[in-house]
mmCIF file of C-alpha atoms in Angstrom:
data_model
loop_
_atom_site.group_PDB
_atom_site.id
_atom_site.type_symbol
_atom_site.label_atom_id
_atom_site.label_comp_id
_atom_site.label_asym_id
_atom_site.label_seq_id
_atom_site.Cartn_x
_atom_site.Cartn_y
_atom_site.Cartn_z
ATOM 1 C CA MET N 21 2.787 -51.527 -32.837
ATOM 2 C CA ILE N 22 2.842 -48.902 -30.052
ATOM 3 C CA LEU N 23 -0.120 -46.665 -30.816
ATOM 4 C CA GLY N 24 -3.020 -48.246 -32.638
ATOM 5 C CA GLY N 25 -5.861 -46.791 -34.633
ATOM 6 C CA GLU N 26 -6.359 -46.155 -38.294
ATOM 7 C CA ASN N 27 -3.609 -47.359 -40.631
ATOM 8 C CA GLU N 28 -2.189 -43.884 -41.278
ATOM 9 C CA SER N 29 -1.934 -43.146 -37.531
ATOM 10 C CA GLN N 30 -0.214 -46.336 -36.461
ATOM 11 C CA ILE N 31 3.259 -46.104 -34.886
ATOM 12 C CA TRP N 32 5.720 -48.974 -34.708
ATOM 13 C CA LEU N 33 8.900 -49.158 -32.614
ATOM 14 C CA GLU N 34 11.700 -51.538 -33.518
ATOM 15 C CA GLY N 35 14.873 -52.500 -31.706
ATOM 16 C CA SER N 36 15.663 -53.211 -28.077
ATOM 17 C CA PRO N 37 16.845 -51.032 -25.143
ATOM 18 C CA LEU N 38 20.493 -50.957 -24.141
ATOM 19 C CA GLN N 39 19.589 -51.664 -20.517
ATOM 20 C CA PRO N 40 17.104 -54.418 -19.616
ATOM 21 C CA ASP N 41 15.309 -52.229 -17.061
ATOM 22 C CA SER N 42 14.992 -49.161 -19.368
ATOM 23 C CA ASN N 43 11.616 -47.498 -19.774
ATOM 24 C CA ILE N 44 10.417 -45.501 -22.790
ATOM 25 C CA LEU N 45 7.725 -42.839 -23.021
ATOM 26 C CA ILE N 46 6.386 -41.922 -26.453
ATOM 27 C CA THR N 47 4.001 -39.003 -26.930
ATOM 28 C CA VAL N 48 2.446 -37.947 -30.222
ATOM 29 C CA THR N 49 0.361 -34.783 -30.481
ATOM 30 C CA SER N 50 -1.826 -34.069 -33.498
ATOM 31 C CA THR N 51 -5.113 -32.419 -34.393
ATOM 32 C CA SER N 52 -6.891 -35.390 -32.897
ATOM 33 C CA GLY N 53 -5.242 -34.824 -29.513
ATOM 34 C CA GLU N 54 -2.450 -36.343 -27.448
ATOM 35 C CA HIS N 55 -1.530 -40.026 -27.539
ATOM 36 C CA SER N 56 1.093 -41.465 -25.206
ATOM 37 C CA ALA N 57 2.461 -44.897 -24.508
ATOM 38 C CA PHE N 58 4.702 -46.098 -21.669
ATOM 39 C CA ILE N 59 6.961 -49.032 -22.553
ATOM 40 C CA SER N 60 8.495 -51.085 -19.760
ATOM 41 C CA SER N 61 9.590 -54.638 -19.156
ATOM 42 C CA HIS N 62 5.971 -55.420 -18.295
ATOM 43 C CA GLY N 63 4.669 -54.375 -21.693
ATOM 44 C CA VAL N 64 3.052 -51.353 -23.345
ATOM 45 C CA THR N 65 0.543 -49.151 -21.508
ATOM 46 C CA GLN N 66 -1.322 -46.244 -23.071
ATOM 47 C CA ILE N 67 -1.375 -43.315 -20.617
ATOM 48 C CA LYS N 68 -1.494 -39.527 -20.412
ATOM 49 C CA ALA N 69 1.987 -38.001 -20.585
ATOM 50 C CA GLY N 70 1.171 -35.661 -17.726
ATOM 51 C CA GLN N 71 1.038 -38.658 -15.391
ATOM 52 C CA LEU N 72 4.819 -39.120 -15.716
ATOM 53 C CA VAL N 73 6.199 -35.806 -16.987
ATOM 54 C CA ASP N 74 5.948 -32.451 -15.226
ATOM 55 C CA ALA N 75 4.547 -29.674 -17.341
ATOM 56 C CA VAL N 76 7.111 -27.271 -18.743
ATOM 57 C CA PRO N 77 7.026 -24.020 -16.722
ATOM 58 C CA GLU N 78 5.425 -21.159 -18.577
ATOM 59 C CA VAL N 79 8.114 -19.035 -20.165
ATOM 60 C CA GLN N 80 7.902 -15.438 -19.022
ATOM 61 C CA THR N 81 7.531 -13.137 -22.021
ATOM 62 C CA ALA N 82 9.535 -9.988 -22.568
ATOM 63 C CA GLU N 83 6.348 -7.953 -22.151
ATOM 64 C CA SER N 84 5.598 -9.418 -18.709
ATOM 65 C CA LYS N 85 9.217 -8.832 -17.686
ATOM 66 C CA ARG N 86 8.962 -5.183 -18.708
ATOM 67 C CA LYS N 87 5.718 -4.765 -16.776
ATOM 68 C CA TYR N 88 7.232 -6.313 -13.651
ATOM 69 C CA ALA N 89 10.397 -4.227 -13.954
ATOM 70 C CA GLY N 90 8.262 -1.080 -14.356
ATOM 71 C CA ALA N 91 6.151 -1.929 -11.303
ATOM 72 C CA GLN N 92 9.298 -2.638 -9.301
ATOM 73 C CA ARG N 93 10.797 0.734 -10.294
ATOM 74 C CA VAL N 94 7.604 2.557 -9.322
ATOM 75 C CA MET N 95 7.529 0.868 -5.909
ATOM 76 C CA THR N 96 11.228 1.548 -5.339
ATOM 77 C CA ILE N 97 10.930 5.231 -6.284
ATOM 78 C CA SER N 98 7.766 5.596 -4.183
ATOM 79 C CA GLY N 99 9.492 3.999 -1.203
ATOM 80 C CA TYR N 100 12.473 6.330 -1.452
ATOM 81 C CA ALA N 101 10.211 9.364 -1.913
ATOM 82 C CA ILE N 102 8.150 8.494 1.169
ATOM 83 C CA ALA N 103 11.313 7.898 3.205
ATOM 84 C CA ILE N 104 12.757 11.274 2.129
ATOM 85 C CA VAL N 105 9.517 13.106 2.960
ATOM 86 C CA LEU N 106 9.364 11.452 6.381
ATOM 87 C CA LEU N 107 12.992 12.331 7.108
ATOM 88 C CA ILE N 108 12.454 15.964 6.107
ATOM 89 C CA PHE N 109 9.254 16.193 8.148
ATOM 90 C CA SER N 110 10.954 14.590 11.163
ATOM 91 C CA ALA N 111 13.773 17.125 10.965
ATOM 92 C CA LEU N 112 11.334 20.058 10.667
ATOM 93 C CA SER N 113 9.190 18.698 13.491
ATOM 94 C CA PHE N 114 12.221 18.188 15.741
ATOM 95 C CA GLY N 115 13.237 21.770 15.029
ATOM 96 C CA GLY N 116 9.785 23.063 15.991
ATOM 97 C CA VAL N 117 9.034 24.341 12.473
ATOM 98 C CA VAL N 118 5.954 22.159 11.917
ATOM 99 C CA LYS N 119 3.745 19.765 13.848
ATOM 100 C CA ALA N 120 1.224 17.166 12.683
ATOM 101 C CA ARG N 121 -2.120 16.457 14.352
ATOM 102 C CA ILE N 122 -4.891 13.996 13.505
ATOM 103 C CA VAL N 123 -8.382 15.532 13.350
ATOM 104 C CA LEU N 124 -10.767 13.629 15.614
ATOM 105 C CA THR N 125 -14.053 15.485 15.029
ATOM 106 C CA GLY N 126 -16.051 16.789 12.084
ATOM 107 C CA SER N 127 -16.453 20.352 13.367
ATOM 108 C CA MET N 128 -14.485 21.730 10.385
ATOM 109 C CA GLU N 129 -16.201 19.808 7.607
ATOM 110 C CA PRO N 130 -16.168 19.999 4.651
ATOM 111 C CA ALA N 131 -12.826 21.851 4.645
ATOM 112 C CA ILE N 132 -11.238 19.415 7.137
ATOM 113 C CA SER N 133 -12.736 15.998 7.866
ATOM 114 C CA THR N 134 -12.352 13.439 10.605
ATOM 115 C CA GLY N 135 -9.202 11.418 9.994
ATOM 116 C CA ASP N 136 -7.395 14.164 8.110
ATOM 117 C CA ILE N 137 -3.947 15.238 9.254
ATOM 118 C CA ILE N 138 -3.299 18.954 9.709
ATOM 119 C CA ILE N 139 0.206 20.415 9.529
ATOM 120 C CA THR N 140 0.676 23.515 11.677
ATOM 121 C CA THR N 141 3.473 26.018 12.140
ATOM 122 C CA PRO N 142 4.024 28.224 15.225
ATOM 123 C CA ILE N 143 2.608 31.770 15.270
ATOM 124 C CA THR N 144 6.188 33.027 15.476
ATOM 125 C CA ARG N 145 6.615 31.847 11.880
ATOM 126 C CA LYS N 146 3.143 32.670 10.579
ATOM 127 C CA GLU N 147 1.016 35.276 12.310
ATOM 128 C CA PRO N 148 -2.632 34.164 12.412
ATOM 129 C CA LYS N 149 -5.257 36.321 10.748
ATOM 130 C CA VAL N 150 -9.002 36.218 10.068
ATOM 131 C CA GLY N 151 -9.796 33.251 7.817
ATOM 132 C CA ASP N 152 -6.924 31.076 9.050
ATOM 133 C CA VAL N 153 -7.513 27.783 10.835
ATOM 134 C CA VAL N 154 -5.610 27.606 14.113
ATOM 135 C CA ALA N 155 -4.973 24.801 16.579
ATOM 136 C CA TYR N 156 -5.437 26.091 20.115
ATOM 137 C CA GLN N 157 -5.461 24.688 23.625
ATOM 138 C CA ALA N 158 -9.055 24.706 24.832
ATOM 139 C CA LYS N 159 -9.539 25.319 28.560
ATOM 140 C CA ARG N 160 -12.311 25.157 31.102
ATOM 141 C CA PHE N 161 -13.449 28.290 32.946
ATOM 142 C CA ASN N 162 -11.118 27.361 35.825
ATOM 143 C CA GLY N 163 -8.126 27.257 33.433
ATOM 144 C CA GLU N 164 -7.865 23.467 33.234
ATOM 145 C CA ASN N 165 -6.780 22.140 29.821
ATOM 146 C CA VAL N 166 -9.463 20.216 27.930
ATOM 147 C CA ALA N 167 -8.319 19.383 24.397
ATOM 148 C CA VAL N 168 -6.779 20.884 21.282
ATOM 149 C CA PHE N 169 -9.333 22.389 18.886
ATOM 150 C CA SER N 170 -8.625 23.348 15.285
ATOM 151 C CA HIS N 171 -11.117 26.032 14.241
ATOM 152 C CA ARG N 172 -11.267 29.010 11.907
ATOM 153 C CA ILE N 173 -10.685 32.604 13.021
ATOM 154 C CA VAL N 174 -13.732 34.758 12.262
ATOM 155 C CA SER N 175 -12.687 37.949 14.059
ATOM 156 C CA GLY N 176 -10.467 39.424 16.817
ATOM 157 C CA ASP N 177 -6.709 39.702 17.289
ATOM 158 C CA LEU N 178 -3.861 38.130 19.256
ATOM 159 C CA GLN N 179 -3.960 40.647 22.096
ATOM 160 C CA SER N 180 -7.692 40.664 22.916
ATOM 161 C CA GLY N 181 -8.277 37.121 21.699
ATOM 162 C CA PHE N 182 -9.648 35.592 18.502
ATOM 163 C CA VAL N 183 -13.237 34.580 17.895
ATOM 164 C CA VAL N 184 -12.979 31.076 16.452
ATOM 165 C CA LYS N 185 -15.628 28.781 15.029
ATOM 166 C CA GLY N 186 -15.789 25.375 13.427
ATOM 167 C CA ASP N 187 -17.099 25.582 9.856
ATOM 168 C CA ALA N 188 -19.741 22.958 10.667
ATOM 169 C CA ASN N 189 -20.721 24.525 14.012
ATOM 170 C CA LYS N 190 -23.673 26.903 14.335
ATOM 171 C CA SER N 191 -22.041 29.232 16.857
ATOM 172 C CA PRO N 192 -18.480 30.359 17.767
ATOM 173 C CA ASP N 193 -16.493 28.763 20.563
ATOM 174 C CA ASN N 194 -16.924 30.178 24.073
ATOM 175 C CA GLN N 195 -13.183 30.589 24.509
ATOM 176 C CA LYS N 196 -11.328 33.390 22.740
ATOM 177 C CA PRO N 197 -7.783 32.057 22.380
ATOM 178 C CA LYS N 198 -4.902 34.508 22.709
ATOM 179 C CA ALA N 199 -1.271 34.136 21.666
ATOM 180 C CA PRO N 200 -0.267 31.802 24.584
ATOM 181 C CA ASP N 201 -3.190 29.477 23.755
ATOM 182 C CA ILE N 202 -2.544 29.109 20.016
ATOM 183 C CA LEU N 203 -0.334 26.129 19.251
ATOM 184 C CA GLY N 204 -0.040 26.733 15.528
ATOM 185 C CA VAL N 205 -1.570 27.913 12.272
ATOM 186 C CA VAL N 206 -2.731 25.243 9.818
ATOM 187 C CA ILE N 207 -0.649 25.433 6.634
ATOM 188 C CA PHE N 208 -1.445 22.068 5.032
ATOM 189 C CA VAL N 209 -4.066 19.308 5.219
ATOM 190 C CA ILE N 210 -3.430 15.654 4.317
ATOM 191 C CA PRO N 211 -6.786 13.956 3.664
ATOM 192 C CA PHE N 212 -7.728 10.606 5.223
ATOM 193 C CA LEU N 213 -4.206 9.531 6.219
ATOM 194 C CA GLY N 214 -4.961 9.774 9.931
ATOM 195 C CA ASN N 215 -7.481 6.930 9.575
ATOM 196 C CA ILE N 216 -4.686 4.431 8.844
ATOM 197 C CA LEU N 217 -2.355 5.692 11.554
ATOM 198 C CA THR N 218 -4.448 4.312 14.403
ATOM 199 C CA PRO N 219 -2.962 1.352 16.354
ATOM 200 C CA LYS N 220 -5.595 -1.034 14.975
ATOM 201 C CA ALA N 221 -5.007 0.032 11.359
ATOM 202 C CA LEU N 222 -1.224 -0.141 11.714
ATOM 203 C CA PHE N 223 -1.551 -3.625 13.226
ATOM 204 C CA LEU N 224 -3.089 -4.748 9.910
ATOM 205 C CA LEU N 225 -1.129 -2.484 7.557
ATOM 206 C CA VAL N 226 2.433 -3.312 8.642
ATOM 207 C CA PRO N 227 2.142 -7.103 8.020
ATOM 208 C CA CYS N 228 0.568 -6.391 4.613
ATOM 209 C CA ILE N 229 3.450 -4.123 3.607
ATOM 210 C CA PHE N 230 5.976 -6.697 4.842
ATOM 211 C CA GLY N 231 4.200 -9.455 2.908
ATOM 212 C CA LEU N 232 4.181 -7.358 -0.276
ATOM 213 C CA TRP N 233 7.895 -6.718 0.134
ATOM 214 C CA LEU N 234 8.539 -10.468 0.472
ATOM 215 C CA ILE N 235 6.523 -11.172 -2.698
ATOM 216 C CA MET N 236 8.395 -8.533 -4.701
ATOM 217 C CA ASP N 237 11.735 -9.816 -3.397
ATOM 218 C CA ALA N 238 10.855 -13.411 -4.300
ATOM 219 C CA MET N 239 9.859 -12.405 -7.818
ATOM 220 C CA LYS N 240 13.317 -10.978 -8.508
ATOM 221 C CA SER N 241 14.537 -14.476 -9.276
ATOM 222 C CA VAL N 242 11.799 -14.925 -11.860
ATOM 223 C CA VAL N 243 12.816 -11.962 -13.989
#
């Protein structure tokens, strides 16, 4: 008798192994649970089957395969789209058509916030007018360059100079930028992206992207 218990649950094994050193594992699963016995030359030992047999890997269902394949397609398409956009922008930037700048202050909130990226085009391609936001080279009274400000035109013209003011500022800027001072007219704003393009953020972001790529590549063999 291999597995004991009530009469109707008893199991008997007859015969002898072909090889003297053969071992046998018998496992019976029923509503009362799992019962296993390990038969060797030393006798019969009741054990748990998991002690000797690795669990069967979980079979991946068709639904999970479809979900993974869909996620992989989305990531692939997104990657190609981002690469194409970056290539187009690089070409336009190299040709002097557009230029990107990261906003460092909140003087234009709520229209433009700190960390946003502004895309500008030269005044030769888009003439600035009242209501436009322009990026201009701010200067001290002695003509020394200070920084690049991106503020809204409230009045004036290119010849006599524009009166510019940050939306969040109480008063206009002291300087009235003219055509030589204006670096570009803002034509597009990308929210928040500038916050993750800092050296510290990129130091964390690049390894994460690389790790995600490794995970997705490793999962190809699972599908």
